[in-house]
PDB file of C-alpha atoms in Angstrom:
ATOM      1  CA  MET P   6      -1.911  12.551  -8.303  1.00 72.00           C
ATOM      2  CA  SER P   7      -3.250  14.012 -11.523  1.00 74.00           C
ATOM      3  CA  TRP P   8      -3.803  12.140 -14.807  1.00 75.00           C
ATOM      4  CA  ASP P   9      -4.684  14.626 -17.544  1.00 79.00           C
ATOM      5  CA  SER P  10      -4.966  12.298 -20.510  1.00 82.00           C
ATOM      6  CA  ASP P  11      -7.520  10.403 -22.541  1.00 83.00           C
ATOM      7  CA  ALA P  12      -5.185   7.402 -22.702  1.00 88.00           C
ATOM      8  CA  PRO P  13      -6.235   4.294 -20.758  1.00 89.00           C
ATOM      9  CA  PHE P  14      -4.779   4.156 -17.253  1.00 87.00           C
ATOM     10  CA  SER P  15      -4.033   0.602 -16.120  1.00 91.00           C
ATOM     11  CA  ALA P  16      -3.505  -0.716 -12.597  1.00 88.00           C
ATOM     12  CA  ALA P  17       0.049  -1.676 -13.628  1.00 94.00           C
ATOM     13  CA  LEU P  18       0.794   1.931 -14.620  1.00 91.00           C
ATOM     14  CA  ARG P  19      -0.735   3.170 -11.350  1.00 88.00           C
ATOM     15  CA  ASP P  20       1.545   0.825  -9.411  1.00 90.00           C
ATOM     16  CA  ARG P  21       4.640   1.879 -11.400  1.00 94.00           C
ATOM     17  CA  ILE P  22       3.893   5.566 -10.745  1.00 91.00           C
ATOM     18  CA  HIS P  23       3.534   4.908  -7.023  1.00 90.00           C
ATOM     19  CA  ALA P  24       6.760   2.874  -6.903  1.00 93.00           C
ATOM     20  CA  ALA P  25       8.681   5.579  -8.800  1.00 94.00           C
ATOM     21  CA  LEU P  26       7.363   8.293  -6.480  1.00 92.00           C
ATOM     22  CA  LYS P  27       8.395   6.303  -3.399  1.00 91.00           C
ATOM     23  CA  LYS P  28      11.827   5.626  -4.891  1.00 93.00           C
ATOM     24  CA  GLN P  29      12.525   9.255  -5.797  1.00 93.00           C
ATOM     25  CA  CYS P  30      11.308  10.563  -2.431  1.00 90.00           C
ATOM     26  CA  GLY P  31      13.507   7.946  -0.765  1.00 89.00           C
ATOM     27  CA  LYS P  32      16.496   9.292  -2.688  1.00 90.00           C
ATOM     28  CA  LEU P  33      15.687  12.811  -1.493  1.00 87.00           C
ATOM     29  CA  MET P  34      15.440  11.633   2.109  1.00 86.00           C
ATOM     30  CA  SER P  35      18.765   9.790   1.792  1.00 85.00           C
ATOM     31  CA  ALA P  36      20.388  13.006   0.593  1.00 84.00           C
ATOM     32  CA  MET P  37      18.930  14.925   3.534  1.00 84.00           C
ATOM     33  CA  VAL P  38      20.181  12.488   6.194  1.00 84.00           C
ATOM     34  CA  VAL P  39      23.778  12.621   7.404  1.00 80.00           C
ATOM     35  CA  ASN P  40      25.069  10.091   9.973  1.00 78.00           C
ATOM     36  CA  GLY P  41      21.530   9.060  10.888  1.00 73.00           C
ATOM     37  CA  LYS P  42      20.355  12.623  11.524  1.00 77.00           C
ATOM     38  CA  GLY P  43      18.680  15.238   9.399  1.00 76.00           C
ATOM     39  CA  HIS P  44      21.045  17.585   7.553  1.00 76.00           C
ATOM     40  CA  ASP P  45      20.993  21.305   8.430  1.00 79.00           C
ATOM     41  CA  ALA P  46      18.117  21.007  10.927  1.00 78.00           C
ATOM     42  CA  TRP P  47      16.045  18.783   8.605  1.00 80.00           C
ATOM     43  CA  PRO P  48      13.769  17.134  11.205  1.00 83.00           C
ATOM     44  CA  TYR P  49      13.122  13.787   9.468  1.00 81.00           C
ATOM     45  CA  THR P  50      15.170  10.720   8.703  1.00 80.00           C
ATOM     46  CA  THR P  51      12.343   9.133   6.689  1.00 81.00           C
ATOM     47  CA  VAL P  52       9.101  10.369   5.166  1.00 84.00           C
ATOM     48  CA  PRO P  53       6.432   7.826   4.258  1.00 87.00           C
ATOM     49  CA  VAL P  54       5.009   8.338   0.769  1.00 86.00           C
ATOM     50  CA  GLY P  55       1.582   7.336  -0.423  1.00 83.00           C
ATOM     51  CA  ILE P  56      -0.891   8.432  -3.044  1.00 81.00           C
ATOM     52  CA  VAL P  57      -4.223   9.118  -1.414  1.00 79.00           C
ATOM     53  CA  GLY P  58      -6.209  10.008  -4.505  1.00 79.00           C
ATOM     54  CA  TRP P  59      -6.301  10.547  -8.236  1.00 82.00           C
ATOM     55  CA  ALA P  60      -7.630  13.449 -10.269  1.00 81.00           C
ATOM     56  CA  VAL P  61      -8.457  12.332 -13.789  1.00 81.00           C
ATOM     57  CA  LYS P  62      -9.677  14.105 -16.888  1.00 81.00           C
ATOM     58  CA  ASN P  63     -12.146  11.304 -17.556  1.00 81.00           C
ATOM     59  CA  ARG P  64     -12.955   8.610 -15.017  1.00 80.00           C
ATOM     60  CA  SER P  65     -13.573   6.074 -17.805  1.00 83.00           C
ATOM     61  CA  THR P  66      -9.823   6.014 -18.535  1.00 85.00           C
ATOM     62  CA  LEU P  67      -9.228   4.262 -15.204  1.00 84.00           C
ATOM     63  CA  GLN P  68      -8.904   0.535 -15.808  1.00 85.00           C
ATOM     64  CA  TRP P  69      -8.994  -0.350 -12.121  1.00 82.00           C
ATOM     65  CA  SER P  70     -11.444  -0.124  -9.265  1.00 79.00           C
ATOM     66  CA  THR P  71     -11.341   3.127  -7.300  1.00 74.00           C
ATOM     67  CA  ARG P  72     -12.792   1.375  -4.288  1.00 72.00           C
ATOM     68  CA  GLY P  73     -10.896   2.544  -1.194  1.00 67.00           C
ATOM     69  CA  CYS P  74      -9.240   5.343  -3.197  1.00 69.00           C
ATOM     70  CA  CYS P  75     -10.364   8.869  -3.835  1.00 71.00           C
ATOM     71  CA  ALA P  76     -10.795   9.586  -7.550  1.00 71.00           C
ATOM     72  CA  THR P  77     -12.355  12.712  -8.965  1.00 68.00           C
ATOM     73  CA  SER P  78     -12.774  13.909 -12.504  1.00 67.00           C
ATOM     74  CA  GLY P  79     -13.903  16.410 -15.103  1.00 65.00           C
ATOM     75  CA  ALA P  80     -16.288  19.203 -14.184  1.00 58.00           C
ATOM     76  CA  HIS P  81     -15.564  18.870 -10.470  1.00 56.00           C
ATOM     77  CA  LEU P  82     -11.881  19.616 -11.072  1.00 53.00           C
ATOM     78  CA  LYS P  83     -12.675  22.586 -13.302  1.00 56.00           C
ATOM     79  CA  SER P  84     -15.072  24.145 -10.824  1.00 59.00           C
ATOM     80  CA  ARG P  85     -12.949  23.520  -7.756  1.00 58.00           C
ATOM     81  CA  TYR P  86      -9.393  23.939  -9.017  1.00 56.00           C
ATOM     82  CA  GLY P  87      -9.747  25.772 -12.326  1.00 55.00           C
ATOM     83  CA  LEU P  88      -8.202  22.860 -14.240  1.00 50.00           C
TER      84      LEU P  88
END
């Protein structure tokens, strides 16, 4: 997930983003499943969703510990991804 802002980024906001992503992906999966089977050869009835890392403009905006979570920022993103 990418956070390209100088605004503070709280743990509560992180959790709301994750919950919204799970909810919206769940809606997509529900639309793709018909009578318990995938629609039009769609092979999945569920798809687990999780955020495995954060890309931030400035690591100091994170107001939570990144322990156990991948977080990268600034120059690394520019050199690797052209952001």
